[in-house]
């Protein structure tokens, strides 16, 4: 099994201990890596003078060196491989969805959303877990850099889609958490699985972790709004608001179950 990627240097140690300096570096790497790759197609030597310069204060912290370009290339490579892993899962879900549509059966896949974790989010999570901020640390310690969310009409559809995916021989289950049977204290419900999928490049094979979240439409509605509330107000949420969010989550969960019961009754009538 090949690891991601072949050489993974630790990010340069910056004077500040706060994460925003490291995030500045990662963001800068992300922004310029595509430019660097385009330059590599036409020349083996990159002319530093063609790149915009950092403010003088930040330049002292983040010198533009050959190591910087090497890090930029590697970061872009890693993100490309994670994006490819997402495409693998997306393609599998698309094929399953088309197969079900052709068979004229009710489709358990309502829609699929994907995302790649931002450099800021990667650094924050590594520091929160007290892991070093480096490429190999990122790969080994974070399971959700590549994320796929599958939204289903009903609760039973979640388990059906999960089983269809895990039956495929090139998908390896790493971990799973059933937050439907055992909701989080906030009221959050979803089914999380972390899987490993192969990504084949021209000369190498990589086994990449992808987190897949499976939710009903109602669960996704609650989770999306709850996330926005926390995003807009990062301070600690008052206990009264927590209780109200939990109450709403319970109401939505009850609605989920009732809608599924109605669907089963209608299906029985059709048969």
XYZ file of C-alpha atoms in Angstrom:
271
model
C 0.000 0.000 0.000
C 1.476 3.341 -1.060
C 1.306 6.276 1.302
C 0.344 9.854 0.502
C 2.600 11.209 -0.976
C 6.197 9.969 -1.318
C 7.901 12.800 0.603
C 6.064 14.816 3.208
C 8.105 17.541 4.927
C 7.038 19.226 8.142
C 5.903 22.797 7.583
C 8.481 25.431 8.548
C 8.356 26.435 12.212
C 6.998 29.965 12.471
C 7.763 32.364 15.340
C 4.145 32.794 16.364
C 2.475 29.986 18.284
C -0.983 30.927 17.098
C -2.543 28.964 14.252
C -3.196 31.975 11.959
C 0.467 32.241 10.956
C 0.489 28.598 9.907
C -2.819 29.103 8.150
C -1.361 32.083 6.276
C 1.425 29.838 5.084
C -0.911 27.018 4.014
C -3.249 29.446 2.265
C -0.325 31.003 0.417
C 0.870 27.541 -0.599
C -2.602 26.671 -1.872
C -2.959 29.881 -3.855
C 0.386 29.670 -5.623
C 0.697 25.923 -6.151
C -1.437 25.930 -9.308
C 0.609 28.806 -10.679
C 3.787 26.891 -9.901
C 2.505 23.778 -11.670
C 1.678 25.785 -14.784
C 5.156 27.260 -14.702
C 6.678 23.787 -14.425
C 5.041 22.770 -17.705
C 7.095 25.309 -19.620
C 10.266 25.655 -17.581
C 12.208 23.664 -15.048
C 13.275 26.865 -13.289
C 10.667 29.176 -11.781
C 11.476 32.859 -11.912
C 10.768 34.224 -8.417
C 10.453 37.762 -9.804
C 7.261 36.798 -11.666
C 5.447 36.012 -8.400
C 3.726 38.686 -6.315
C 5.702 39.410 -3.163
C 4.428 39.185 0.394
C 4.337 42.280 2.593
C 7.782 42.960 4.003
C 6.801 41.923 7.540
C 5.413 38.576 6.402
C 8.223 37.961 3.907
C 10.646 37.745 6.796
C 8.538 34.956 8.271
C 7.778 33.196 4.987
C 10.761 33.455 2.645
C 10.065 32.333 -0.933
C 12.635 29.574 -1.421
C 12.966 26.353 -3.342
C 11.635 24.566 -0.259
C 8.550 26.759 -0.472
C 7.879 25.671 -4.065
C 8.496 22.046 -3.152
C 5.982 22.340 -0.319
C 3.502 24.043 -2.641
C 3.774 21.223 -5.186
C 3.314 18.562 -2.531
C 0.314 20.287 -0.968
C -1.326 20.541 -4.383
C -0.565 16.874 -5.058
C -2.123 15.813 -1.781
C -5.279 17.843 -2.397
C -5.534 16.453 -5.928
C -5.426 12.907 -4.568
C -8.103 13.673 -1.977
C -10.272 15.255 -4.690
C -9.794 12.121 -6.787
C -10.952 9.957 -3.875
C -14.099 12.071 -3.625
C -14.696 11.578 -7.352
C -14.435 7.810 -6.813
C -17.224 7.892 -4.221
C -19.301 10.328 -6.285
C -19.051 8.058 -9.320
C -20.084 4.996 -7.328
C -23.120 6.811 -5.932
C -24.038 8.123 -9.392
C -23.906 4.618 -10.873
C -26.067 3.215 -8.063
C -28.564 6.042 -8.512
C -28.792 5.487 -12.276
C -29.222 1.741 -11.803
C -32.135 2.309 -9.410
C -33.759 4.846 -11.739
C -33.525 2.466 -14.683
C -35.171 -0.285 -12.623
C -38.060 2.137 -11.894
C -37.636 1.717 -8.149
C -37.789 4.510 -5.590
C -34.355 6.106 -5.358
C -32.891 6.211 -1.824
C -30.335 8.858 -2.891
C -31.829 12.352 -2.864
C -28.613 14.286 -3.516
C -24.867 14.175 -2.908
C -22.648 17.005 -1.650
C -18.861 17.026 -1.391
C -16.164 19.185 0.142
C -12.416 19.346 0.775
C -11.310 20.657 4.154
C -9.779 24.150 3.962
C -6.203 24.811 5.145
C -7.601 26.854 8.039
C -9.852 24.009 9.144
C -7.023 21.470 8.814
C -4.691 23.522 11.009
C -7.391 24.235 13.587
C -8.282 20.573 13.920
C -4.652 19.436 14.171
C -3.953 21.982 16.897
C -7.183 21.153 18.720
C -6.073 17.501 18.850
C -2.507 18.513 19.801
C -1.025 17.043 16.618
C 1.903 18.649 14.771
C 1.012 20.775 11.754
C 2.622 18.828 8.926
C 1.556 16.956 5.828
C 2.157 13.476 7.231
C 0.369 14.445 10.464
C -2.566 15.736 8.435
C -2.815 12.499 6.449
C -2.375 10.143 9.386
C -4.495 11.944 11.980
C -7.434 13.441 10.054
C -10.128 11.246 8.527
C -12.355 13.976 7.131
C -10.133 15.985 4.787
C -12.238 14.518 1.975
C -15.940 14.606 2.799
C -19.056 13.311 1.055
C -22.596 13.899 2.301
C -25.420 11.722 1.028
C -28.937 13.004 1.677
C -31.688 10.377 1.634
C -35.486 10.662 1.800
C -36.009 8.265 4.717
C -34.089 6.725 7.624
C -34.132 3.201 6.172
C -32.584 4.583 2.963
C -29.483 5.591 4.927
C -28.763 2.004 5.908
C -29.557 0.758 2.382
C -27.099 3.175 0.753
C -24.435 2.399 3.360
C -24.779 -1.353 2.687
C -24.623 -0.850 -1.091
C -21.381 1.087 -0.768
C -19.700 -1.254 1.690
C -20.452 -4.292 -0.489
C -18.079 -2.951 -3.122
C -14.720 -4.757 -2.893
C -12.532 -1.668 -3.372
C -14.120 0.174 -0.432
C -12.632 -0.615 2.968
C -14.504 0.390 6.104
C -12.239 2.143 8.622
C -14.799 3.269 11.218
C -18.495 4.029 11.632
C -20.665 6.018 14.036
C -24.431 5.676 14.180
C -25.686 9.022 15.460
C -29.236 8.030 14.484
C -29.543 5.289 17.081
C -27.318 7.237 19.489
C -27.704 10.985 18.764
C -25.145 13.483 20.031
C -26.036 15.503 23.133
C -26.850 18.466 20.857
C -29.528 16.418 19.095
C -27.403 15.904 15.958
C -28.350 12.819 13.946
C -26.490 11.260 11.038
C -24.656 8.080 10.081
C -20.898 8.553 9.638
C -18.553 6.103 7.979
C -14.871 6.557 7.209
C -13.787 4.464 4.249
C -10.586 3.959 2.308
C -10.622 3.937 -1.485
C -7.815 3.399 -3.987
C -6.695 6.240 -6.245
C -4.616 5.131 -9.216
C -2.214 7.618 -10.749
C 0.076 7.052 -13.741
C 2.796 5.422 -11.651
C 1.480 5.080 -8.113
C -1.479 3.786 -6.136
C -2.782 5.608 -3.048
C -5.318 4.442 -0.488
C -7.221 7.498 0.687
C -9.607 8.026 3.597
C -12.972 9.653 2.899
C -15.628 10.487 5.465
C -19.173 9.812 4.257
C -22.097 11.317 6.152
C -25.555 9.881 5.442
C -28.598 11.897 6.531
C -32.270 12.257 5.803
C -33.569 15.506 4.343
C -34.874 16.469 7.796
C -31.543 15.675 9.518
C -29.684 17.729 6.933
C -32.082 20.640 7.436
C -31.469 20.688 11.205
C -27.692 20.149 10.958
C -27.243 22.884 8.346
C -29.122 25.490 10.377
C -27.462 24.427 13.643
C -24.046 24.791 11.994
C -24.913 28.299 10.777
C -25.999 29.338 14.263
C -22.651 28.269 15.699
C -20.778 29.882 12.810
C -22.478 33.248 13.307
C -21.984 33.145 17.067
C -18.727 31.396 17.986
C -19.101 32.185 21.695
C -20.506 29.536 23.991
C -24.180 28.921 23.276
C -26.444 29.524 26.314
C -27.947 26.420 27.918
C -31.487 27.614 27.127
C -30.645 27.725 23.411
C -29.034 24.270 23.603
C -32.212 22.861 25.133
C -34.320 24.490 22.424
C -32.099 23.114 19.649
C -32.359 19.652 21.191
C -36.151 19.945 21.395
C -36.336 20.940 17.721
C -34.054 18.020 16.802
C -36.398 15.611 18.624
C -39.408 17.092 16.822
C -37.688 16.703 13.453
C -36.698 13.112 14.306
C -40.316 12.296 15.125
C -41.403 13.852 11.821
C -38.790 11.721 10.043
C -40.211 8.519 11.530
C -43.824 9.499 10.823
C -43.094 10.369 7.180
C -41.379 7.011 6.718
C -44.361 5.177 8.215
C -46.664 6.975 5.786
C -44.379 6.016 2.887
C -44.441 2.359 3.957
C -48.242 2.398 4.198
C -48.587 3.871 0.714
C -46.104 1.331 -0.650
C -48.138 -1.496 0.875
C -51.293 -0.166 -0.811
C -49.555 -0.065 -4.199
C -48.429 -3.685 -3.813
